[in-house]
Coordinates of C-alpha atoms and ligand atoms in Angstrom, one line a residue:
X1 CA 68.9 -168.9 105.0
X2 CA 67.6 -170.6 108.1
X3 CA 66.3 -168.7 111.4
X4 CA 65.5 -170.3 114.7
X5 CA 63.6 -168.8 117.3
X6 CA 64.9 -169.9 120.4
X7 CA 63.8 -170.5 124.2
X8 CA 60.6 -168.6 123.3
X9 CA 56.6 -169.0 124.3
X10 CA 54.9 -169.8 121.5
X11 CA 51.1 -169.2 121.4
X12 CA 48.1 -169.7 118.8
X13 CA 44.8 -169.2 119.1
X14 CA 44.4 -172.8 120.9
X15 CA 47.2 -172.7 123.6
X16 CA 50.4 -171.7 124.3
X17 CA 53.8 -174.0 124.0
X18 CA 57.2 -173.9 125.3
X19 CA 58.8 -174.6 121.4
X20 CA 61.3 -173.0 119.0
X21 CA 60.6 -172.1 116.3
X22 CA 62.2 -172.5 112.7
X23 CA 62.1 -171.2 109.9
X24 CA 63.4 -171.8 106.0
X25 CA 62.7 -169.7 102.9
X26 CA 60.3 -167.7 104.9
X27 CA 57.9 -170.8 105.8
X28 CA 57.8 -172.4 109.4
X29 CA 59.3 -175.8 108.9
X30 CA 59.8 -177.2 112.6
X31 CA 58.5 -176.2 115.7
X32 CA 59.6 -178.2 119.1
X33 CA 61.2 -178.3 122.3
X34 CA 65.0 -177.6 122.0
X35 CA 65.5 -177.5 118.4
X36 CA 69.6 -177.7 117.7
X37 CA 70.3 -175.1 114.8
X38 CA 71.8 -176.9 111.7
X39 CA 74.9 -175.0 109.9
X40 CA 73.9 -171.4 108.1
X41 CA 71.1 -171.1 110.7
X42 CA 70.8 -167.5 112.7
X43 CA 69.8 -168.0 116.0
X44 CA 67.0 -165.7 117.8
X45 CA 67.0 -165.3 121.3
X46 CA 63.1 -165.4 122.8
X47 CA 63.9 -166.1 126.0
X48 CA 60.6 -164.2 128.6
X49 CA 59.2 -163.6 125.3
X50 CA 55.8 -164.4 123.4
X51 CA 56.0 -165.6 120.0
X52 CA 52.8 -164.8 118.2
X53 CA 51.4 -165.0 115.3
X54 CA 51.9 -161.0 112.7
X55 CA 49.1 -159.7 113.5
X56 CA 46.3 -158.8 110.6
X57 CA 44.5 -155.5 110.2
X58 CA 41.4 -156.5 108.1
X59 CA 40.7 -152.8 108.6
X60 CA 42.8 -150.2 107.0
X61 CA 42.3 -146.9 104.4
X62 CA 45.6 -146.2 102.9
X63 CA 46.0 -143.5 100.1
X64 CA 42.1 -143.0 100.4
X65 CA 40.2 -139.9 98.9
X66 CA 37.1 -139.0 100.9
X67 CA 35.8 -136.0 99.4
X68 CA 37.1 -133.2 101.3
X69 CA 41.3 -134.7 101.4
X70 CA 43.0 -137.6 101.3
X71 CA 44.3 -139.4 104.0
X72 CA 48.1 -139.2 104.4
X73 CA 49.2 -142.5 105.1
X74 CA 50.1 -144.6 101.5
X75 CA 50.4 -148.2 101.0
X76 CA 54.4 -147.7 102.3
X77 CA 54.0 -144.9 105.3
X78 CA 51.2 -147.2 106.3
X79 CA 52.3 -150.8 106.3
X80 CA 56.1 -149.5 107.3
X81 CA 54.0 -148.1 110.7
X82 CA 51.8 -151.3 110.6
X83 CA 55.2 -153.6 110.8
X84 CA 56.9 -151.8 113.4
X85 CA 53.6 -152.3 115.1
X86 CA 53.6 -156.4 114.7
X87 CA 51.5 -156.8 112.1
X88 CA 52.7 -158.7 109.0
X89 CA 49.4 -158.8 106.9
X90 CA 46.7 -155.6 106.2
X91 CA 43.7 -156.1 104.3
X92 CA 42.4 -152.2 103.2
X93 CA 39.2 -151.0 102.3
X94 CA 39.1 -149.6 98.5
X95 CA 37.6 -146.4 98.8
X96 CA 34.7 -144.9 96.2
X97 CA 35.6 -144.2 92.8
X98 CA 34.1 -141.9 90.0
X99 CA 30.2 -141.9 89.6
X100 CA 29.2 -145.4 88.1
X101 CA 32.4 -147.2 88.3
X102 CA 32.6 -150.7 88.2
X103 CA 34.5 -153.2 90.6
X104 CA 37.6 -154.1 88.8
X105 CA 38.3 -149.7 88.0
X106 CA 39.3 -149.5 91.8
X107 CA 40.9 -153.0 91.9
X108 CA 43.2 -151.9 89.2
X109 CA 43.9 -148.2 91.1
X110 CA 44.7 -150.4 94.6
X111 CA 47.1 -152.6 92.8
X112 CA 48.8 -149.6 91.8
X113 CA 48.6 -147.6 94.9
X114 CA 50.4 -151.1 96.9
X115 CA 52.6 -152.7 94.2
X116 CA 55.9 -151.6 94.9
X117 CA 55.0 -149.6 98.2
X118 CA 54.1 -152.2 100.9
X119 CA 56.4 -153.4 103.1
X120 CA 54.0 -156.5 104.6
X121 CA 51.5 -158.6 102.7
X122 CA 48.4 -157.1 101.8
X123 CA 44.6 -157.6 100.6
X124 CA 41.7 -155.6 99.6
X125 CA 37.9 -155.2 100.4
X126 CA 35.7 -154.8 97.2
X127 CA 33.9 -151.7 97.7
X128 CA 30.0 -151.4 96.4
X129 CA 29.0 -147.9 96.1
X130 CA 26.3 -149.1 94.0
X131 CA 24.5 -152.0 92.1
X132 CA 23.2 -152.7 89.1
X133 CA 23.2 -156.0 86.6
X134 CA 27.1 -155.4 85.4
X135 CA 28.5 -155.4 88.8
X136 CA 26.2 -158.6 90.1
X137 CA 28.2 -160.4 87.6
X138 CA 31.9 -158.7 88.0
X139 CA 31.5 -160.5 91.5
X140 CA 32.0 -164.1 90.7
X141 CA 35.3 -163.0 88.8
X142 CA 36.1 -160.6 91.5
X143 CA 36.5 -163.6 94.5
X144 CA 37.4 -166.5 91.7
X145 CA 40.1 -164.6 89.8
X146 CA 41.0 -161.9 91.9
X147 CA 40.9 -163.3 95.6
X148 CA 39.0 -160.4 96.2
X149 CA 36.7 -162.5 98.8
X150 CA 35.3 -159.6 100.8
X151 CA 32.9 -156.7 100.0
X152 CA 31.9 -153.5 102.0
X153 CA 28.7 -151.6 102.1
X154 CA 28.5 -148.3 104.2
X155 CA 25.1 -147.1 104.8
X156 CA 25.9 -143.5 105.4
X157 CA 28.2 -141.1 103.0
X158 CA 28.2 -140.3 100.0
X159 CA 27.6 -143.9 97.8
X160 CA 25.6 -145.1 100.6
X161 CA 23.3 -148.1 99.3
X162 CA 19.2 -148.5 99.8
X163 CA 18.1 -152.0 101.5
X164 CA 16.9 -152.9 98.1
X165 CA 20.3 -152.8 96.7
X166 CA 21.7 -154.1 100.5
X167 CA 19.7 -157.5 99.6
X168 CA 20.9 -157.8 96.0
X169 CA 24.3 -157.6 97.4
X170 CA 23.9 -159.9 100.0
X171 CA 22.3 -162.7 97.9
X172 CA 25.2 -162.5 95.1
X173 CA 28.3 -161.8 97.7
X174 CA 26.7 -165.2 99.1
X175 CA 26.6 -167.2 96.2
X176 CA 30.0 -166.2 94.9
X177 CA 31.9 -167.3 97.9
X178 CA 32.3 -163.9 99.7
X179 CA 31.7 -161.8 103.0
X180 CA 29.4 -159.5 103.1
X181 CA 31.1 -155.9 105.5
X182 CA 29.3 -153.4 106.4
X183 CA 29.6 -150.0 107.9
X184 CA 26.4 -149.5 109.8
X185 CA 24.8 -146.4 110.3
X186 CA 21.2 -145.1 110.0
X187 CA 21.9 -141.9 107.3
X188 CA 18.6 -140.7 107.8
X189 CA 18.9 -140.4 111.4
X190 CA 22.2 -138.6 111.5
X191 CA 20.8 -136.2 108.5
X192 CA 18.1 -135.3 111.0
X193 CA 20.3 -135.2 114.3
X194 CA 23.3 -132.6 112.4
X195 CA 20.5 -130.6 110.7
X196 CA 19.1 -129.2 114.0
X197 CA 22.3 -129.4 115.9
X198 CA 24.0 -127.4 113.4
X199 CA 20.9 -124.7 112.4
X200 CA 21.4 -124.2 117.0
X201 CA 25.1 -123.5 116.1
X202 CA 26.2 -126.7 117.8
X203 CA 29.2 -127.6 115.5
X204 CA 31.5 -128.6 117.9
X205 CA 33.8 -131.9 118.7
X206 CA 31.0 -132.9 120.8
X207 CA 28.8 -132.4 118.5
X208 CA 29.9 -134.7 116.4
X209 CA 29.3 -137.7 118.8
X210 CA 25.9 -136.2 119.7
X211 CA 25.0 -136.1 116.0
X212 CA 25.1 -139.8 115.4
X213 CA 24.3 -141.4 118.9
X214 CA 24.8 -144.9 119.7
X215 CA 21.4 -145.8 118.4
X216 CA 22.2 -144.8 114.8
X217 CA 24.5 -147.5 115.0
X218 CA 22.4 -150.0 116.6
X219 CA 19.1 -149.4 114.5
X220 CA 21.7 -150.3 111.3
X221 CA 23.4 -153.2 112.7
X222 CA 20.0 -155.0 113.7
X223 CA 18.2 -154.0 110.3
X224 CA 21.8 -155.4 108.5
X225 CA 21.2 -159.0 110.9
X226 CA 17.8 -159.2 109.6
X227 CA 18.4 -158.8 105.7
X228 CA 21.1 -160.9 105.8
X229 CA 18.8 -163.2 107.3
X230 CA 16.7 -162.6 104.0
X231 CA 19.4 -163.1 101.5
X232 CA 19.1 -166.7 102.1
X233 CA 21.5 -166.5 105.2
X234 CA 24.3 -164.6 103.8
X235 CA 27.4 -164.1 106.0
X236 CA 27.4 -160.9 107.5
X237 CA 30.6 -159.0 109.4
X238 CA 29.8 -155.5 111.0
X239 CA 33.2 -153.4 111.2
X240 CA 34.2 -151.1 113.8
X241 CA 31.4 -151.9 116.0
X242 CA 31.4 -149.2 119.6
X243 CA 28.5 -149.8 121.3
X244 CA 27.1 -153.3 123.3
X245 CA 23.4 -152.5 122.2
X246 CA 25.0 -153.2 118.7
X247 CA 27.0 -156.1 120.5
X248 CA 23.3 -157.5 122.0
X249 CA 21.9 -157.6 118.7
X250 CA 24.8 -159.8 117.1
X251 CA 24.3 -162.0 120.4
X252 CA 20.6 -162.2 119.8
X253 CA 21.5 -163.6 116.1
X254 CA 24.1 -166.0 116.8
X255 CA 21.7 -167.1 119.0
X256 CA 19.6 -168.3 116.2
X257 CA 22.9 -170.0 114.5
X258 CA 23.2 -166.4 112.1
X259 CA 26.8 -166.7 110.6
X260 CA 27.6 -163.1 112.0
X261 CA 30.8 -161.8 112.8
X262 CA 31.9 -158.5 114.8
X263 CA 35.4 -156.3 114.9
X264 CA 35.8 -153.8 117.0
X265 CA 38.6 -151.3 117.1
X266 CA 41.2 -150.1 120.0
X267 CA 39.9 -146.4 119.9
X268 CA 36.1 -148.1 120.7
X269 CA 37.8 -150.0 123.7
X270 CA 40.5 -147.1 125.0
X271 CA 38.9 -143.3 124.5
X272 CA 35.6 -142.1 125.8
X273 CA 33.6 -139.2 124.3
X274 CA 35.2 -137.1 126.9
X275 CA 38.0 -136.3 124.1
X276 CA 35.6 -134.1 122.4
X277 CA 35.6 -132.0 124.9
X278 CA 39.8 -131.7 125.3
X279 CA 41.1 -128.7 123.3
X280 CA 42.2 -130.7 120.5
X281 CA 38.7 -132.4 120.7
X282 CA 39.0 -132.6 117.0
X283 CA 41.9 -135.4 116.8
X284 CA 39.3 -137.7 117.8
X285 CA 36.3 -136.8 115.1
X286 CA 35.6 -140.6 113.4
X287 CA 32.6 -142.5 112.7
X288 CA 31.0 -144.2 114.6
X289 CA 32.3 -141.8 117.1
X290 CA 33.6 -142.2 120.2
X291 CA 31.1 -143.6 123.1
X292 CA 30.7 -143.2 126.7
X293 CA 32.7 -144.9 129.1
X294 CA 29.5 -147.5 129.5
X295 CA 29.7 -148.5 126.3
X296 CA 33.8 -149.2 126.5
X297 CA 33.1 -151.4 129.8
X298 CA 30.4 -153.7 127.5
X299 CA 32.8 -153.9 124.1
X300 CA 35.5 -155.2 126.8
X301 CA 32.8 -157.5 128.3
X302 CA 32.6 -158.8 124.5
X303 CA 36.2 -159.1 124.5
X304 CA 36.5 -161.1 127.3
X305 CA 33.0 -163.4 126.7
X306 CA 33.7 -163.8 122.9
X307 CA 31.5 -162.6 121.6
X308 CA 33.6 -160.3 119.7
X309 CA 35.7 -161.4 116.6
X310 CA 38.5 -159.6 115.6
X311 CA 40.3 -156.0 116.7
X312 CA 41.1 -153.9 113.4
X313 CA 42.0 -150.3 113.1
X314 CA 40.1 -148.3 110.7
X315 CA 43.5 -146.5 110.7
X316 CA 42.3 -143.7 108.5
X317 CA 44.8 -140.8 109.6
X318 CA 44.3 -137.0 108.6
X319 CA 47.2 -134.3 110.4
X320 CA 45.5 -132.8 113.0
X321 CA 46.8 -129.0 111.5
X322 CA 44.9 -130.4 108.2
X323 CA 41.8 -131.2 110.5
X324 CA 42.3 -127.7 111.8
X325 CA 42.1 -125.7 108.9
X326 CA 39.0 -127.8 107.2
X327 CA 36.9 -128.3 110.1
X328 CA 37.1 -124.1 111.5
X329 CA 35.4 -125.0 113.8
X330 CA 32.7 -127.0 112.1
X331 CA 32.7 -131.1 112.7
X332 CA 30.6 -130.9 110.0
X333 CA 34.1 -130.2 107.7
X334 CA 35.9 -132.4 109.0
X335 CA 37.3 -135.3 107.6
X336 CA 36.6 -138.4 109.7
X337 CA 38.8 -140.9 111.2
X338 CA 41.8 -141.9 113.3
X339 CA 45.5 -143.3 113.1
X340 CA 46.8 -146.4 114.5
X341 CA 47.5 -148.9 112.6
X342 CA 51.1 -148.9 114.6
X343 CA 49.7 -148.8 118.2
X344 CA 46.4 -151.7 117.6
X345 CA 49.1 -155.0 118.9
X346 CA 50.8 -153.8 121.8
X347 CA 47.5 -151.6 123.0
X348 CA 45.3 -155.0 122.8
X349 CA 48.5 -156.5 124.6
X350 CA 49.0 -154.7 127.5
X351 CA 45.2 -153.8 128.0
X352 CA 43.9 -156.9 127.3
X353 CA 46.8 -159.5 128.0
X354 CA 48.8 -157.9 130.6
X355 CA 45.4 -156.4 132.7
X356 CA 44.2 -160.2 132.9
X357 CA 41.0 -159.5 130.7
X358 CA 42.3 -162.4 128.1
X359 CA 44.4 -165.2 127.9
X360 CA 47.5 -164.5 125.0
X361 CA 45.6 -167.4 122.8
X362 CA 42.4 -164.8 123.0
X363 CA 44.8 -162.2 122.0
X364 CA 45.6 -164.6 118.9
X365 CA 42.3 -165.4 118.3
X366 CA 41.1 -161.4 117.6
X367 CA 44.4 -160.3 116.2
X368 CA 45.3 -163.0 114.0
X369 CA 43.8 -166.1 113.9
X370 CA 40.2 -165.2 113.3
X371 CA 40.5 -162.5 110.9
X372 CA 43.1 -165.2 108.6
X373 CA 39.6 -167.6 108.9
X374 CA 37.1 -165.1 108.3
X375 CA 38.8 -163.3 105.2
X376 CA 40.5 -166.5 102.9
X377 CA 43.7 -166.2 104.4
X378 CA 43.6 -169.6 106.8
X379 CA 45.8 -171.4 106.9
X380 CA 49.1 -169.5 105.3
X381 CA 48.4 -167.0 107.8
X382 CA 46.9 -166.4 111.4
X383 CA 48.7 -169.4 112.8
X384 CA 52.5 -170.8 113.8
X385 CA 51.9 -174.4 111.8
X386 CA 54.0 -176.3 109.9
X387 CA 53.3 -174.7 106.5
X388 CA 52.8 -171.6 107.3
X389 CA 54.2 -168.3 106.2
X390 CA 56.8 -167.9 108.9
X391 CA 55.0 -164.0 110.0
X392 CA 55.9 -163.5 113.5
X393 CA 56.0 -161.4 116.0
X394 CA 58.1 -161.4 119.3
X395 CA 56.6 -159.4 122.3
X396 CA 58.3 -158.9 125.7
X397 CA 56.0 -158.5 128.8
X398 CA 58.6 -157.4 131.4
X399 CA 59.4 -154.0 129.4
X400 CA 56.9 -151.3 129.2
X401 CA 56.5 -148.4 126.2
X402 CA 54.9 -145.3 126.4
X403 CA 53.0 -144.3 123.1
X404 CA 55.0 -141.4 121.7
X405 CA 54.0 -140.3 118.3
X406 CA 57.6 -139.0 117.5
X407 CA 58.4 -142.6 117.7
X408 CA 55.7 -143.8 115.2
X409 CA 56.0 -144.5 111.5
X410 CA 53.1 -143.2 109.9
X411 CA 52.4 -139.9 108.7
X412 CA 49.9 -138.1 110.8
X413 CA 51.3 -135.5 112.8
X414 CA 49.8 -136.9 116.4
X415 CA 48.6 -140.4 117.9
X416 CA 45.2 -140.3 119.6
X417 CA 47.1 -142.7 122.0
X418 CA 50.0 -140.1 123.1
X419 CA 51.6 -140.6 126.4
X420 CA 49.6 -144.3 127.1
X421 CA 51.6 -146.5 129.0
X422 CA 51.5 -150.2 128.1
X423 CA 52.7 -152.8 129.8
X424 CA 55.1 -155.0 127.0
X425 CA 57.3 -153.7 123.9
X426 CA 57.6 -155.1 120.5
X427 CA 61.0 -156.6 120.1
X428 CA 60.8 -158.5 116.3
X429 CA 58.0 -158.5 113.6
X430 CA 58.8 -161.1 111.3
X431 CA 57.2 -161.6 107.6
X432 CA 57.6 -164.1 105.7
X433 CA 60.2 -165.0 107.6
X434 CA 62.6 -161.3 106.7
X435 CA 62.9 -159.2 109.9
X436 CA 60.5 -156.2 109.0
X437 CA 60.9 -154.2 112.6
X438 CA 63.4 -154.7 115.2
X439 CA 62.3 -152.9 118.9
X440 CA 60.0 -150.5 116.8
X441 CA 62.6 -149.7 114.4
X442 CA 62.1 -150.6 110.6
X443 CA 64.3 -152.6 109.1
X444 CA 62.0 -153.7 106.0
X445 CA 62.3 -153.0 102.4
X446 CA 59.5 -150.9 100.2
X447 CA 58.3 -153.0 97.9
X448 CA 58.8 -156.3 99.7
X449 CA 55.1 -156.4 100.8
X450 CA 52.5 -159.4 98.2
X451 CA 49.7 -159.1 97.7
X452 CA 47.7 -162.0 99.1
X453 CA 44.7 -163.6 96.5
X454 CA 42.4 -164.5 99.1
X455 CA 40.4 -167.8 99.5
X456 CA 36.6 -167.8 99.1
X457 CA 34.6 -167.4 102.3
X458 CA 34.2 -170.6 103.8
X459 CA 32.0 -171.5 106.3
X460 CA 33.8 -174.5 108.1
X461 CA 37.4 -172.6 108.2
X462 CA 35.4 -169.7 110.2
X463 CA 33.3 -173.1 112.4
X464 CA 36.5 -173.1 114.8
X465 CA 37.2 -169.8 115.1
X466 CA 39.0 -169.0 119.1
Ligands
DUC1 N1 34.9 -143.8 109.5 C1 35.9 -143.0 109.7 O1 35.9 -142.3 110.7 N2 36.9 -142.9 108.8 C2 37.0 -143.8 107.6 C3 35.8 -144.4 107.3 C4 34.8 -144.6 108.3 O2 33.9 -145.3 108.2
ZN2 ZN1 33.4 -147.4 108.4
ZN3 ZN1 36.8 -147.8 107.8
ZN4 ZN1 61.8 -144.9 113.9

């Protein structure tokens, strides 16, 4: 079956077009001015509408077990809310497995967790939560055989990793073909910092934020720069950054031609520290936490200039009544993270878009385009070519939404983003050419979702990144 997207605005992350679009056994096969439709072709009406690229969350934690719960959204609850959000493509982060276990263990439980579940296409990040000889050498077969071409470090929790093992990572990821993520925080520092705040008694909302200030972050993300710089130059992409002393750092390197990248995340952009001090302060306890409103003002500044790469969620979503009953009280009991993996397209949309901070190709650029370069998916996904998997979605500026969390998909029980009015709706999400979400309804099937062997890193795909 054929479908042609009619009358439409088509944009990339280079321009926008006045084309249709069509599109045969879920691949884009034409795209031109006043294409006629052919017999057995459904017809699309885009007509006021901007047809985009699905957007890709390179930063997701389905089904993952931190310690204290395990978050509620699965590989289908997840990418069903991801879908009616516009995006058509979610890359998640494994999480830690038992003491000492080796890459391929959690590769094998994440193929099991999404097989059968997800509704869109998906990916994985390796995780390291520690390294030794034996996992040095799973890596090459990780990236080669398992288009696994992406690793994470965190520097804080539980399997956090020393610099020594940092650089030993770094040097391998970059001589097997892969990306080297990182969650950046100074451990020792926020050790320190939660000691004395909670021996005062100091354990609430707030006190989270004040336990790991903006400089935790910072200190981590320059010290990451500067061994990647060591490993021989490895390619280096710091997740959910929130702070612009972070953000002057990455300047400073890709100053000096450092192949570093940046995501930040709609929470980082949209809600100040202020919502630890709301009632339900504790909807809002994530890490890095939320900043001042300074600090949103310079990550749009990044928007705007550039210098940032890609918007991902970290949708990582624990009920608020759950959060409740853990925490009593204590942020130190908490479990950490936010939803809204649903909410990411139309929030960067309408805030970024429709407020006249970026041009829609921008919007391509950090939803889409740039993430399919960074992370081996270029150039099946993150762009409308001839080729390509037909993901699309379909957004109508002249209709506004307000964020209503009876209205998402996912499986918290609240959206940190209730009652925000954006400017634009979501009228089709498209993967792989099947209509997955019509108007924020889904119309997808469990199970439909592939998972997507990713290409080795490659540093002249990521050279014209938008
Ligand atoms: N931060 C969170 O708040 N949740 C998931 C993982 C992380 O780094
Ligand atoms: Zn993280
Ligand atoms: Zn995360
Ligand atoms: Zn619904």
């Amino acid at each position: 079956m054929k479908r042609l997207i009619k009358n439409g605005i088509l944009v990339d992350s280079d321009g926008q077009y006045a084309q249709d679009l069509l599109i045969e056994n879920g691949i884009i096969c034409q795209r031109a001015a006043n294409i006629e439709p052919g017999a057995d072709c459904e017809i699309i009406d885009a007509s006021g509408c901007y047809v985009m690229p699905g957007g890709i969350d390179v930063h997701t934690h389905f089904n993952i077990d931190v310690g204290i719960a395990r978050s509620c959204d699965d590989f289908f609850t997840g990418t069903r809310a991801a879908a009616c959000g516009g995006t058509t493509t979610i890359i998640d982060h494994m999480g830690f497995g038992p003491a000492g276990c080796n890459l391929h263990h959690q590769l094998h439980l994440y193929h099991q967790y999404a097989a059968g579940n997800a509704v869109i296409d998906y990916g994985f990040h390796g995780v390291i939560q520690h390294i030794n000889d034996g996992i040095l050498d799973e890596m090459a077969g990780m990236v080669h055989d398992e288009g696994i071409s992406s690793f994470k470090l965190y520097l804080t929790y539980h399997y956090k990793v020393s610099d020594a093992e940092v650089l030993r990572a770094l040097w391998q990821l970059r001589r097997v073909g892969a990306l080297t993520t990182v969650h950046p925080e100074n451990d020792a520092a926020i050790a320190f910092r939660r000691s004395a705040l909670v021996a005062a008694g100091k354990t609430a909302p707030i006190h989270h934020a004040q336990s790991r200030p903006l400089e935790c972050e910072a200190e981590a993300i320059g010290r990451m720069i500067n061994l990647a710089r060591l490993a021989d130059n490895a390619p280096l992409y710091i997740v959910h950054l929130s702070n612009g002393l972070g953000l002057d750092y990455l300047r400073l390197a890709r100053q000096r031609q450092q192949p570093v990248w940046v995501e930040t995340c709609p929470q980082y952009l949209l809600l100040n520290e202020q919502c630890y001090l709301r009632e339900d302060g504790a909807k809002y306890i994530l890490s890095p936490p939320l900043r001042n409103q300074q600090e949103l003002d310079r990550l749009w500044l990044g928007i705007a200039d550039g210098s940032i790469d890609t918007v991902a969620t970290d949708h990582c979503s624990f009920p608020y009544h759950q959060r409740l009953a853990l925490a009593a009280g204590d942020f130190t009991r908490c479990p950490n993270g936010l939803p809204g993996v649903e909410n990411r397209m139309l929030l960067l949309f309408s805030h970024g878009v429709m407020s006249g901070r970026i041009s829609p190709s921008r919007f391509v650029a950090l939803t889409s385009g740039n993430p399919a370069r960074l992370f081996g998916l270029w150039p099946r996904k993150g762009n409308l070519n001839l080729g390509a998997d037909a993901d699309v979605v379909m957004i109508d500026p002249r209709q506004s939404t307000v964020i209503n969390h009876r209205q998402l998909h996912d499986n918290a029980d609240y959206s940190p983003y209730e009652g925000f009015h954006c400017q634009g709706a979501l009228v089709l999400t498209l993967c792989r050419g099947e209509i997955v979400a019509r108007n924020g309804e889904f119309t997808g099937q469990q199970g439909y979702g592939q998972f997507l062997r990713r290409r080795p890193f490659d540093s002249q795909i990521t050279a014209k990144m938008g």
